[in-house]
CSV table of C-alpha atoms in Angstrom, one decimal:
chain,number,residue,atom,x,y,z
A,1,MET,CA,5.2,-22.5,-1.3
A,2,SER,CA,5.8,-25.4,-3.8
A,3,THR,CA,8.5,-24.6,-6.3
A,4,THR,CA,7.3,-26.9,-9.1
A,5,ILE,CA,5.0,-25.0,-11.4
A,6,ARG,CA,1.4,-26.0,-11.3
A,7,LEU,CA,-1.0,-25.5,-14.2
A,8,TYR,CA,-4.7,-25.9,-14.4
A,9,ALA,CA,-5.6,-28.4,-17.1
A,10,GLU,CA,-9.0,-28.3,-18.7
A,11,ASP,CA,-8.3,-31.7,-20.4
A,12,GLN,CA,-8.8,-35.0,-18.7
A,13,LEU,CA,-5.6,-36.2,-17.0
A,14,THR,CA,-4.5,-39.8,-17.2
A,15,GLY,CA,-1.2,-41.5,-17.2
A,16,ASP,CA,0.9,-41.5,-20.4
A,17,LYS,CA,-1.4,-39.0,-22.1
A,18,GLN,CA,-0.1,-36.2,-24.2
A,19,ILE,CA,-1.4,-32.7,-23.3
A,20,GLU,CA,-0.9,-29.6,-25.4
A,21,LEU,CA,-1.0,-26.4,-23.3
A,22,SER,CA,-3.0,-23.3,-24.4
A,23,SER,CA,-0.9,-20.7,-26.1
A,24,ASP,CA,-1.0,-18.5,-23.0
A,25,GLN,CA,0.2,-21.4,-20.8
A,26,ALA,CA,2.8,-22.3,-23.4
A,27,HIS,CA,4.1,-18.7,-23.5
A,28,TYR,CA,4.3,-18.8,-19.7
A,29,ILE,CA,6.3,-22.1,-19.6
A,30,ASN,CA,8.6,-21.4,-22.6
A,31,ASN,CA,9.2,-17.7,-22.4
A,32,VAL,CA,8.5,-16.5,-18.9
A,33,MET,CA,9.6,-19.4,-16.8
A,34,ARG,CA,12.0,-20.7,-19.5
A,35,LEU,CA,11.5,-24.4,-18.9
A,36,ASN,CA,13.0,-26.9,-21.3
A,37,VAL,CA,12.3,-30.4,-22.7
A,38,GLY,CA,12.6,-32.8,-19.8
A,39,ASP,CA,11.5,-30.4,-17.1
A,40,GLU,CA,8.6,-31.3,-14.9
A,41,VAL,CA,5.4,-29.4,-14.1
A,42,LEU,CA,2.3,-30.4,-12.2
A,43,LEU,CA,-1.1,-30.4,-13.9
A,44,PHE,CA,-4.4,-30.5,-12.0
A,45,ASN,CA,-8.1,-30.2,-12.2
A,46,ALA,CA,-10.9,-31.0,-9.8
A,47,LEU,CA,-12.0,-34.2,-11.4
A,48,ASP,CA,-8.6,-35.9,-12.0
A,49,GLY,CA,-6.5,-34.6,-9.1
A,50,GLU,CA,-2.9,-33.6,-9.6
A,51,TRP,CA,-0.4,-35.3,-12.0
A,52,ALA,CA,3.3,-34.9,-12.7
A,53,ALA,CA,4.0,-34.1,-16.4
A,54,THR,CA,7.2,-33.8,-18.4
A,55,ILE,CA,7.8,-31.4,-21.2
A,56,GLN,CA,8.2,-33.2,-24.5
A,57,GLU,CA,8.2,-30.2,-26.8
A,58,SER,CA,8.8,-26.6,-26.1
A,59,LYS,CA,8.9,-24.2,-29.0
A,60,LYS,CA,7.6,-20.6,-29.3
A,61,LYS,CA,3.8,-20.8,-28.6
A,62,ARG,CA,3.6,-24.6,-28.4
A,63,CYS,CA,4.2,-26.7,-25.4
A,64,VAL,CA,3.4,-30.4,-25.2
A,65,LEU,CA,3.6,-32.5,-22.0
A,66,GLN,CA,3.6,-36.2,-21.3
A,67,VAL,CA,1.5,-37.0,-18.3
A,68,GLY,CA,3.3,-39.3,-15.8
A,69,SER,CA,2.0,-40.4,-12.5
A,70,LYS,CA,-0.6,-39.0,-10.1
A,71,THR,CA,0.7,-36.9,-7.3
A,72,ARG,CA,-2.5,-36.1,-5.5
A,73,ASP,CA,-6.0,-37.4,-5.4
A,74,THR,CA,-9.1,-35.2,-5.8
A,75,GLU,CA,-10.1,-33.7,-2.5
A,76,LYS,CA,-13.4,-32.6,-1.2
A,77,MET,CA,-13.3,-28.8,-0.8
A,78,PRO,CA,-15.4,-26.9,1.7
A,79,ASP,CA,-18.7,-25.5,0.3
A,80,LEU,CA,-18.6,-21.8,0.9
A,81,TRP,CA,-19.8,-19.0,-1.4
A,82,LEU,CA,-18.5,-15.4,-1.2
A,83,CYS,CA,-21.0,-12.9,-2.6
A,84,PHE,CA,-19.3,-9.5,-2.8
A,85,ALA,CA,-20.1,-6.1,-4.1
A,86,PRO,CA,-17.2,-5.3,-6.6
A,87,ILE,CA,-14.8,-2.7,-5.4
A,88,LYS,CA,-11.8,-0.9,-6.9
A,89,LYS,CA,-9.4,-3.1,-8.9
A,90,GLN,CA,-6.5,-3.6,-6.5
A,91,ARG,CA,-8.7,-4.5,-3.6
A,92,LEU,CA,-10.9,-6.7,-5.8
A,93,ASP,CA,-7.9,-8.6,-7.0
A,94,PHE,CA,-7.0,-9.1,-3.4
A,95,ILE,CA,-10.4,-10.5,-2.6
A,96,ILE,CA,-10.2,-13.0,-5.5
A,97,GLU,CA,-6.7,-14.1,-4.6
A,98,LYS,CA,-7.2,-14.5,-0.9
A,99,ALA,CA,-10.7,-16.0,-1.1
A,100,THR,CA,-9.3,-18.6,-3.5
A,101,GLU,CA,-6.4,-19.3,-1.1
A,102,LEU,CA,-8.8,-19.6,1.8
A,103,GLY,CA,-10.8,-22.3,0.0
A,104,VAL,CA,-14.0,-20.5,-1.2
A,105,SER,CA,-15.9,-22.6,-3.7
A,106,CYS,CA,-17.9,-19.9,-5.5
A,107,LEU,CA,-17.3,-16.1,-6.1
A,108,GLN,CA,-20.5,-14.2,-6.9
A,109,PRO,CA,-20.2,-10.5,-7.7
A,110,VAL,CA,-23.3,-8.5,-6.6
A,111,ILE,CA,-24.3,-5.0,-7.7
A,112,THR,CA,-25.7,-3.0,-4.8
A,113,ARG,CA,-26.9,0.6,-4.6
A,114,HIS,CA,-23.6,2.0,-3.5
A,115,THR,CA,-21.5,-0.1,-5.8
A,116,ILE,CA,-19.4,2.3,-7.9
A,117,VAL,CA,-17.7,-0.2,-10.2
A,118,SER,CA,-19.9,-0.4,-13.2
A,119,LYS,CA,-18.2,-3.0,-15.4
A,120,ILE,CA,-17.1,-6.3,-14.1
A,121,ARG,CA,-14.8,-8.4,-16.3
A,122,THR,CA,-15.8,-11.9,-15.2
A,123,ASP,CA,-13.3,-13.5,-17.5
A,124,ARG,CA,-10.5,-11.5,-15.9
A,125,LEU,CA,-11.7,-12.5,-12.4
A,126,HIS,CA,-11.8,-16.1,-13.6
A,127,ALA,CA,-8.2,-15.9,-14.9
A,128,GLN,CA,-7.1,-14.5,-11.5
A,129,ALA,CA,-8.9,-17.3,-9.7
A,130,ILE,CA,-7.1,-19.9,-11.9
A,131,GLU,CA,-3.7,-18.2,-11.1
A,132,ALA,CA,-4.4,-18.1,-7.4
A,133,SER,CA,-5.4,-21.8,-7.4
A,134,GLU,CA,-2.2,-22.7,-9.3
A,135,GLN,CA,-0.1,-20.9,-6.7
A,136,CYS,CA,-1.9,-22.1,-3.5
A,137,GLU,CA,-2.0,-25.7,-4.5
A,138,ARG,CA,-5.8,-26.0,-4.8
A,139,LEU,CA,-7.0,-28.8,-7.0
A,140,ASN,CA,-10.2,-27.0,-8.1
A,141,ILE,CA,-10.9,-23.5,-9.3
A,142,PRO,CA,-13.6,-21.4,-7.5
A,143,ASP,CA,-16.6,-20.9,-9.7
A,144,VAL,CA,-16.7,-17.2,-10.8
A,145,LYS,CA,-20.2,-16.2,-11.6
A,146,GLU,CA,-21.5,-13.3,-13.7
A,147,ALA,CA,-22.5,-10.3,-11.7
A,148,VAL,CA,-26.1,-10.0,-10.6
A,149,SER,CA,-28.1,-7.3,-8.8
A,150,LEU,CA,-28.9,-7.7,-5.1
A,151,THR,CA,-32.5,-8.1,-6.0
A,152,GLN,CA,-31.7,-11.0,-8.5
A,153,LEU,CA,-29.4,-12.6,-5.9
A,154,ILE,CA,-32.2,-12.7,-3.4
A,155,LYS,CA,-34.8,-13.8,-5.9
A,156,ASP,CA,-32.7,-16.8,-7.0
A,157,TRP,CA,-31.3,-17.7,-3.7
A,158,PRO,CA,-31.3,-21.4,-2.8
A,159,GLU,CA,-33.2,-21.3,0.5
A,160,ASN,CA,-31.2,-24.1,2.2
A,161,ARG,CA,-28.0,-22.1,2.0
A,162,ARG,CA,-27.5,-19.8,5.0
A,163,LEU,CA,-26.4,-16.3,4.0
A,164,PHE,CA,-24.3,-14.4,6.6
A,165,VAL,CA,-24.5,-10.7,5.8
A,166,LEU,CA,-21.8,-8.4,7.2
A,167,ASP,CA,-24.0,-5.8,8.8
A,168,GLU,CA,-22.2,-2.7,9.9
A,169,ARG,CA,-25.0,-1.3,12.0
A,170,GLY,CA,-25.5,-2.4,15.6
A,171,GLY,CA,-27.4,-5.4,16.7
A,172,ALA,CA,-25.9,-8.2,14.6
A,173,GLU,CA,-24.7,-11.4,16.2
A,174,PRO,CA,-20.9,-11.7,16.7
A,175,ILE,CA,-19.6,-14.0,14.0
A,176,ASP,CA,-18.3,-16.7,16.3
A,177,GLN,CA,-21.7,-17.2,17.9
A,178,ALA,CA,-23.5,-17.1,14.5
A,179,LEU,CA,-21.2,-19.7,13.0
A,180,ARG,CA,-21.7,-22.1,15.9
A,181,THR,CA,-25.5,-21.6,15.9
A,182,HIS,CA,-25.7,-22.4,12.2
A,183,LYS,CA,-22.8,-24.8,12.0
A,184,ASP,CA,-24.4,-27.1,9.4
A,185,GLY,CA,-24.1,-25.7,5.9
A,186,PRO,CA,-24.2,-24.9,3.2
A,187,HIS,CA,-23.2,-21.3,3.8
A,188,ALA,CA,-22.4,-18.0,2.1
A,189,PHE,CA,-21.2,-14.6,3.0
A,190,LEU,CA,-22.3,-11.3,1.6
A,191,THR,CA,-20.0,-8.2,1.9
A,192,GLY,CA,-20.9,-4.7,0.7
A,193,PRO,CA,-19.1,-2.0,-1.4
A,194,GLU,CA,-16.8,0.7,-0.1
A,195,GLY,CA,-19.8,2.8,0.9
A,196,GLY,CA,-21.5,-0.1,2.7
A,197,PHE,CA,-25.0,-1.3,2.1
A,198,GLU,CA,-27.8,1.2,2.0
A,199,ALA,CA,-30.0,0.9,5.1
A,200,SER,CA,-33.0,-0.2,3.1
A,201,GLU,CA,-30.9,-3.1,1.6
A,202,LEU,CA,-30.0,-4.3,5.0
A,203,ASP,CA,-33.6,-4.0,6.3
A,204,LEU,CA,-34.7,-6.1,3.3
A,205,LEU,CA,-32.0,-8.7,3.9
A,206,ARG,CA,-32.7,-9.0,7.6
A,207,LYS,CA,-36.3,-10.0,6.9
A,208,LEU,CA,-35.3,-13.0,4.8
A,209,PRO,CA,-35.5,-16.4,6.5
A,210,PHE,CA,-32.1,-17.6,5.1
A,211,VAL,CA,-30.2,-14.5,6.2
A,212,THR,CA,-28.2,-14.1,9.5
A,213,PRO,CA,-26.7,-10.6,10.0
A,214,ILE,CA,-23.3,-10.8,11.6
A,215,SER,CA,-20.8,-8.5,13.2
A,216,LEU,CA,-17.1,-8.4,13.0
A,217,GLY,CA,-16.5,-6.4,16.2
A,218,PRO,CA,-16.5,-2.7,17.0
A,219,ARG,CA,-14.1,-1.4,14.4
A,220,ILE,CA,-15.1,-0.7,10.8
A,221,LEU,CA,-13.3,-3.0,8.4
A,222,ARG,CA,-12.8,-2.3,4.7
A,223,ALA,CA,-14.8,-4.5,2.4
A,224,ASP,CA,-11.8,-6.6,1.4
A,225,THR,CA,-10.6,-7.1,5.0
A,226,ALA,CA,-14.1,-8.0,6.2
A,227,ALA,CA,-14.5,-10.7,3.5
A,228,LEU,CA,-11.2,-12.3,4.3
A,229,ALA,CA,-11.7,-12.1,8.1
A,230,ALA,CA,-15.2,-13.7,7.7
A,231,ILE,CA,-13.9,-16.5,5.5
A,232,SER,CA,-11.1,-17.2,7.9
A,233,CYS,CA,-13.4,-17.5,10.9
A,234,TRP,CA,-15.7,-19.8,8.9
A,235,GLN,CA,-12.9,-22.1,7.9
A,236,SER,CA,-11.7,-22.3,11.5
A,237,VAL,CA,-15.2,-23.1,12.9
A,238,CYS,CA,-17.2,-24.8,10.0
A,239,GLY,CA,-14.6,-25.6,7.4
A,240,ASP,CA,-11.7,-28.0,7.1
A,241,TRP,CA,-9.1,-26.3,9.3
A,242,GLN,CA,-9.5,-29.1,11.8
A,243,LYS,CA,-7.7,-31.2,9.2
A,244,PRO,CA,-3.9,-31.3,9.4
A,245,LEU,CA,-1.8,-30.0,6.5
A,246,ARG,CA,-0.8,-32.6,4.0
A,247,ASN,CA,2.5,-33.6,5.4
A,248,ARG,CA,5.5,-32.6,3.4
A,249,PHE,CA,8.2,-34.1,5.4
A,250,GLY,CA,7.1,-37.7,5.3
A,251,GLU,CA,5.9,-37.6,9.0
A,252,GLU,CA,2.6,-38.8,10.3
B,1,MET,CA,-16.1,4.3,6.1
B,2,SER,CA,-16.3,7.7,7.8
B,3,THR,CA,-16.0,10.6,5.4
B,4,THR,CA,-14.6,13.1,7.8
B,5,ILE,CA,-10.8,13.1,7.7
B,6,ARG,CA,-9.1,11.8,10.8
B,7,LEU,CA,-5.6,12.7,11.7
B,8,TYR,CA,-3.3,11.3,14.3
B,9,ALA,CA,-2.2,14.1,16.7
B,10,GLU,CA,0.9,13.7,18.8
B,11,ASP,CA,0.0,16.7,20.9
B,12,GLN,CA,-2.3,16.6,23.8
B,13,LEU,CA,-5.9,17.3,22.8
B,14,THR,CA,-8.2,19.4,24.9
B,15,GLY,CA,-11.1,21.7,24.1
B,16,ASP,CA,-10.3,25.1,22.6
B,17,LYS,CA,-6.7,24.3,22.1
B,18,GLN,CA,-4.9,25.4,19.0
B,19,ILE,CA,-3.0,22.6,17.2
B,20,GLU,CA,-0.6,23.2,14.4
B,21,LEU,CA,-0.3,20.2,12.0
B,22,SER,CA,3.1,18.8,10.8
B,23,SER,CA,4.1,20.0,7.4
B,24,ASP,CA,3.2,16.6,5.9
B,25,GLN,CA,-0.2,16.7,7.4
B,26,ALA,CA,-0.7,20.4,6.4
B,27,HIS,CA,0.2,19.5,2.8
B,28,TYR,CA,-2.3,16.6,2.9
B,29,ILE,CA,-5.1,18.9,4.2
B,30,ASN,CA,-4.3,22.0,2.1
B,31,ASN,CA,-3.2,20.6,-1.1
B,32,VAL,CA,-4.3,17.0,-1.5
B,33,MET,CA,-7.7,17.1,0.2
B,34,ARG,CA,-8.1,20.9,-0.4
B,35,LEU,CA,-9.9,21.7,2.7
B,36,ASN,CA,-10.5,25.3,3.7
B,37,VAL,CA,-10.9,27.5,6.8
B,38,GLY,CA,-14.0,26.5,8.6
B,39,ASP,CA,-13.9,22.8,7.5
B,40,GLU,CA,-13.9,20.1,10.2
B,41,VAL,CA,-11.5,17.2,10.7
B,42,LEU,CA,-11.1,14.8,13.6
B,43,LEU,CA,-8.0,14.6,15.7
B,44,PHE,CA,-7.1,11.5,17.8
B,45,ASN,CA,-4.6,9.8,19.9
B,46,ALA,CA,-4.7,6.9,22.4
B,47,LEU,CA,-4.6,9.1,25.5
B,48,ASP,CA,-7.1,11.8,24.7
B,49,GLY,CA,-9.5,10.0,22.5
B,50,GLU,CA,-11.0,11.7,19.4
B,51,TRP,CA,-11.9,15.4,19.0
B,52,ALA,CA,-13.6,17.5,16.4
B,53,ALA,CA,-11.4,20.4,15.2
B,54,THR,CA,-12.0,23.3,12.8
B,55,ILE,CA,-9.5,24.7,10.4
B,56,GLN,CA,-8.5,28.2,11.5
B,57,GLU,CA,-5.6,28.8,9.1
B,58,SER,CA,-4.8,27.0,5.8
B,59,LYS,CA,-1.8,28.3,3.8
B,60,LYS,CA,0.8,26.4,1.9
B,61,LYS,CA,2.6,24.2,4.4
B,62,ARG,CA,0.9,25.5,7.4
B,63,CYS,CA,-2.4,24.4,8.9
B,64,VAL,CA,-3.7,25.4,12.3
B,65,LEU,CA,-6.8,23.8,13.9
B,66,GLN,CA,-9.0,24.9,16.8
B,67,VAL,CA,-10.0,21.9,18.9
B,68,GLY,CA,-13.7,21.7,19.6
B,69,SER,CA,-15.5,19.0,21.5
B,70,LYS,CA,-14.7,15.4,22.2
B,71,THR,CA,-16.3,12.9,19.8
B,72,ARG,CA,-15.0,9.7,21.3
B,73,ASP,CA,-13.5,8.5,24.5
B,74,THR,CA,-10.3,6.5,24.7
B,75,GLU,CA,-11.0,2.8,24.3
B,76,LYS,CA,-9.3,-0.3,25.6
B,77,MET,CA,-7.8,-2.1,22.6
B,78,PRO,CA,-7.2,-5.8,22.5
B,79,ASP,CA,-3.6,-6.8,23.4
B,80,LEU,CA,-2.2,-8.9,20.5
B,81,TRP,CA,1.2,-8.8,19.0
B,82,LEU,CA,2.0,-9.8,15.4
B,83,CYS,CA,5.6,-10.9,14.9
B,84,PHE,CA,6.3,-11.4,11.2
B,85,ALA,CA,9.2,-12.1,8.9
B,86,PRO,CA,9.3,-9.2,6.5
B,87,ILE,CA,8.2,-10.1,2.9
B,88,LYS,CA,8.1,-8.2,-0.3
B,89,LYS,CA,6.9,-4.6,-0.2
B,90,GLN,CA,3.3,-4.9,-1.5
B,91,ARG,CA,2.5,-7.9,0.7
B,92,LEU,CA,4.2,-6.3,3.6
B,93,ASP,CA,2.2,-3.1,3.2
B,94,PHE,CA,-0.9,-5.2,3.1
B,95,ILE,CA,0.1,-6.9,6.4
B,96,ILE,CA,0.6,-3.5,8.1
B,97,GLU,CA,-2.7,-2.1,6.8
B,98,LYS,CA,-4.8,-5.2,7.6
B,99,ALA,CA,-3.2,-6.0,10.9
B,100,THR,CA,-3.9,-2.3,12.0
B,101,GLU,CA,-7.5,-2.5,10.8
B,102,LEU,CA,-7.9,-5.8,12.7
B,103,GLY,CA,-6.8,-4.2,16.0
B,104,VAL,CA,-3.2,-5.6,16.5
B,105,SER,CA,-1.4,-3.6,19.3
B,106,CYS,CA,2.2,-4.3,18.3
B,107,LEU,CA,4.0,-5.1,15.0
B,108,GLN,CA,7.3,-6.8,15.4
B,109,PRO,CA,9.4,-7.6,12.3
B,110,VAL,CA,11.6,-10.7,12.8
B,111,ILE,CA,14.5,-11.8,10.7
B,112,THR,CA,14.5,-15.6,10.1
B,113,ARG,CA,16.9,-17.8,8.0
B,114,HIS,CA,14.7,-17.6,4.9
B,115,THR,CA,13.9,-13.9,5.1
B,116,ILE,CA,15.1,-12.3,1.9
B,117,VAL,CA,14.2,-8.7,2.7
B,118,SER,CA,17.4,-7.3,4.1
B,119,LYS,CA,16.5,-3.8,4.9
B,120,ILE,CA,13.4,-2.8,6.9
B,121,ARG,CA,12.4,0.8,7.0
B,122,THR,CA,10.7,0.9,10.4
B,123,ASP,CA,9.8,4.6,9.9
B,124,ARG,CA,8.0,3.7,6.7
B,125,LEU,CA,6.1,0.9,8.4
B,126,HIS,CA,5.2,3.3,11.2
B,127,ALA,CA,3.9,5.9,8.8
B,128,GLN,CA,1.7,3.2,7.2
B,129,ALA,CA,0.4,2.1,10.5
B,130,ILE,CA,-0.6,5.7,11.2
B,131,GLU,CA,-2.4,6.0,7.9
B,132,ALA,CA,-4.2,2.8,8.4
B,133,SER,CA,-5.3,3.8,11.9
B,134,GLU,CA,-6.6,7.2,10.5
B,135,GLN,CA,-8.6,5.4,7.9
B,136,CYS,CA,-10.1,2.6,10.0
B,137,GLU,CA,-11.1,4.8,13.0
B,138,ARG,CA,-8.7,3.4,15.5
B,139,LEU,CA,-7.8,5.7,18.4
B,140,ASN,CA,-4.3,4.3,18.9
B,141,ILE,CA,-1.5,3.4,16.6
B,142,PRO,CA,0.0,-0.1,16.7
B,143,ASP,CA,3.5,0.0,18.1
B,144,VAL,CA,6.0,-0.7,15.3
B,145,LYS,CA,9.2,-2.2,16.6
B,146,GLU,CA,12.7,-2.3,15.1
B,147,ALA,CA,13.4,-5.7,13.5
B,148,VAL,CA,15.1,-8.3,15.5
B,149,SER,CA,16.5,-11.8,14.8
B,150,LEU,CA,14.5,-14.8,15.7
B,151,THR,CA,17.1,-15.6,18.3
B,152,GLN,CA,16.9,-12.2,19.9
B,153,LEU,CA,13.0,-12.4,19.8
B,154,ILE,CA,13.1,-15.7,21.7
B,155,LYS,CA,15.8,-14.4,24.1
B,156,ASP,CA,13.8,-11.3,25.1
B,157,TRP,CA,10.4,-12.9,25.0
B,158,PRO,CA,8.1,-12.1,28.0
B,159,GLU,CA,7.3,-15.6,29.2
B,160,ASN,CA,3.7,-14.8,30.2
B,161,ARG,CA,2.8,-14.0,26.6
B,162,ARG,CA,1.7,-17.0,24.6
B,163,LEU,CA,3.3,-17.2,21.2
B,164,PHE,CA,1.2,-19.0,18.5
B,165,VAL,CA,3.5,-20.0,15.7
B,166,LEU,CA,2.1,-20.8,12.3
B,167,ASP,CA,3.7,-24.1,11.7
B,168,GLU,CA,3.3,-25.4,8.1
B,169,ARG,CA,4.3,-28.9,8.9
B,170,GLY,CA,1.9,-31.6,10.2
B,171,GLY,CA,1.0,-32.1,13.9
B,172,ALA,CA,0.2,-28.6,14.9
B,173,GLU,CA,-3.1,-27.9,16.7
B,174,PRO,CA,-6.0,-26.4,14.7
B,175,ILE,CA,-6.2,-22.7,15.5
B,176,ASP,CA,-9.7,-22.7,16.9
B,177,GLN,CA,-8.8,-25.4,19.4
B,178,ALA,CA,-5.5,-23.7,20.4
B,179,LEU,CA,-7.2,-20.4,21.0
B,180,ARG,CA,-9.9,-21.9,23.2
B,181,THR,CA,-7.3,-23.9,25.2
B,182,HIS,CA,-5.2,-20.8,25.8
B,183,LYS,CA,-8.0,-18.2,25.9
B,184,ASP,CA,-6.4,-16.0,28.6
B,185,GLY,CA,-3.9,-13.7,27.2
B,186,PRO,CA,-1.7,-11.9,26.5
B,187,HIS,CA,-1.0,-13.5,23.1
B,188,ALA,CA,1.1,-13.1,20.0
B,189,PHE,CA,1.4,-14.7,16.5
B,190,LEU,CA,4.6,-15.4,14.6
B,191,THR,CA,4.4,-15.9,10.8
B,192,GLY,CA,7.3,-16.9,8.6
B,193,PRO,CA,8.7,-15.5,5.3
B,194,GLU,CA,7.8,-16.5,1.8
B,195,GLY,CA,10.0,-19.6,2.0
B,196,GLY,CA,8.6,-20.6,5.4
B,197,PHE,CA,10.6,-21.2,8.5
B,198,GLU,CA,13.6,-23.6,8.4
B,199,ALA,CA,12.9,-26.9,10.1
B,200,SER,CA,15.5,-26.2,12.8
B,201,GLU,CA,13.8,-22.9,13.6
B,202,LEU,CA,10.4,-24.7,14.1
B,203,ASP,CA,12.1,-27.4,16.2
B,204,LEU,CA,13.6,-24.8,18.4
B,205,LEU,CA,10.4,-22.9,18.8
B,206,ARG,CA,8.4,-26.0,19.6
B,207,LYS,CA,10.5,-26.7,22.6
B,208,LEU,CA,9.8,-23.3,24.2
B,209,PRO,CA,7.2,-23.4,27.0
B,210,PHE,CA,5.5,-20.2,25.8
B,211,VAL,CA,5.1,-21.5,22.2
B,212,THR,CA,2.0,-23.2,20.8
B,213,PRO,CA,2.4,-24.3,17.2
B,214,ILE,CA,-0.9,-23.9,15.3
B,215,SER,CA,-2.3,-25.0,12.0
B,216,LEU,CA,-4.5,-23.1,9.5
B,217,GLY,CA,-5.9,-26.2,7.8
B,218,PRO,CA,-4.7,-28.3,4.9
B,219,ARG,CA,-4.0,-25.7,2.3
B,220,ILE,CA,-0.8,-23.7,2.3
B,221,LEU,CA,-1.4,-20.0,2.8
B,222,ARG,CA,0.8,-17.1,1.8
B,223,ALA,CA,2.5,-15.4,4.7
B,224,ASP,CA,0.3,-12.3,4.4
B,225,THR,CA,-2.9,-14.4,4.2
B,226,ALA,CA,-1.9,-16.5,7.1
B,227,ALA,CA,-1.2,-13.5,9.3
B,228,LEU,CA,-4.5,-12.0,8.5
B,229,ALA,CA,-6.5,-15.2,8.9
B,230,ALA,CA,-4.9,-15.9,12.3
B,231,ILE,CA,-5.6,-12.4,13.6
B,232,SER,CA,-9.2,-12.6,12.5
B,233,CYS,CA,-9.7,-16.0,14.3
B,234,TRP,CA,-8.1,-14.5,17.4
B,235,GLN,CA,-10.4,-11.4,17.4
B,236,SER,CA,-13.4,-13.6,17.0
B,237,VAL,CA,-12.5,-16.0,19.9
B,238,CYS,CA,-10.3,-14.0,22.3
B,239,GLY,CA,-10.6,-10.4,21.2
B,240,ASP,CA,-13.4,-7.9,21.2
B,241,TRP,CA,-15.5,-9.1,18.4
B,242,GLN,CA,-18.2,-10.0,20.9
B,243,LYS,CA,-18.8,-6.3,21.3
B,244,PRO,CA,-21.2,-4.5,19.0
B,245,LEU,CA,-20.2,-1.9,16.5
B,246,ARG,CA,-20.5,1.6,17.9
B,247,ASN,CA,-23.9,2.4,16.6
B,248,ARG,CA,-24.0,5.0,13.8
B,249,PHE,CA,-27.7,5.4,13.4
B,250,GLY,CA,-28.6,6.3,17.0
B,251,GLU,CA,-30.1,3.0,17.7
B,252,GLU,CA,-29.5,0.7,20.7
């Protein structure tokens, strides 16, 4: 992993500009990481790409940076939504972190009948998505939506986006086959809560023209494992895993 | 997930046999889950399959079960090894749990130059693998090996087993392509520590006839994410994800 600290910058980034960090970010830089005037960090956002910036001022809750030169251009990210029934905190945090690392563009919490988590702190999930993006070298932050009911999700669903539903019952297409059949996007996955979907929810989903039920093999997977496994398979077949890693050793 | 408690049984399982649980298992049944005489659990191992068993005696650190009828036959599991440089505890635990859920047959810790974890408690990893197997309805437990150096791993490597090495530098084949090229097994994955492999280690590995370097796309993934993503892709292409889930609703 890169050792230079990367921070998400809401402001526009251009050469020679002065950027003042938020007080949370300033605290992190000054007090947690203990950087000093003259040290370098990387600032990024989806529109401007990634830029090197040098610390000009570093005092208490204030940190001002001077933007230098651009280190990376904006990149087109794969278009994949993950719709997920919220689960217990530790596993939920894991979904946010891993889904961000694996390049998901939108995270949509969905309340289903068996969902036991009643209150979803969207702002907290958003903060985690930012942190995960900073650490995995993404240039954009996945869009974290407010939670909706399954009924509302279906009602508002954009019909051109294929929704792969992880269906634990028999008869669903193996994921590899489903991805190849429906290779052209845009796509989304829907994973259920710890207790799984209720049979009536799956019956309803199966009837929708934009839904493809999929199977992840003969073993039952936890919700968080299933989400991550599905996204990985998608990236491998439909996403940008055919592209080489940005080379870090100066080789072609 | 199944709600009946599943326990790994080292003893042979046959109908009408009396099984005494280990004191740890007895504590779990009696004191943590608070089951009583007459309650049912499921016992399993790779040789005998899975059997229903009823609690006959439940006192303090002693729990005796009467085996009833067989609920599942032994199943052939996919043959996939995960060789991994140990990382910090929480992420390591995650690898063990998820790799077990995803059907890996063998877990081999490997010490590389950048590995910072010096002491690996193989017994602890084994206990976690058992717990993960109990919870994800596996019938066998992945084999957890003692840690070896990378040099030793290479020296003892069975040449007929293809080793896919997650190579963070440019030039490695995308995973989907590599899996299809080398679809016939047996297979293994090797993932590096937090700091990645040293360039000389990757150079050495690339020269070996049984090694195929692979890429998981243009974003850098944490070691634990990469391991999980690779196993998922493997199961989807080479493993048993073409097989339907054992049906739980009595349907075909």
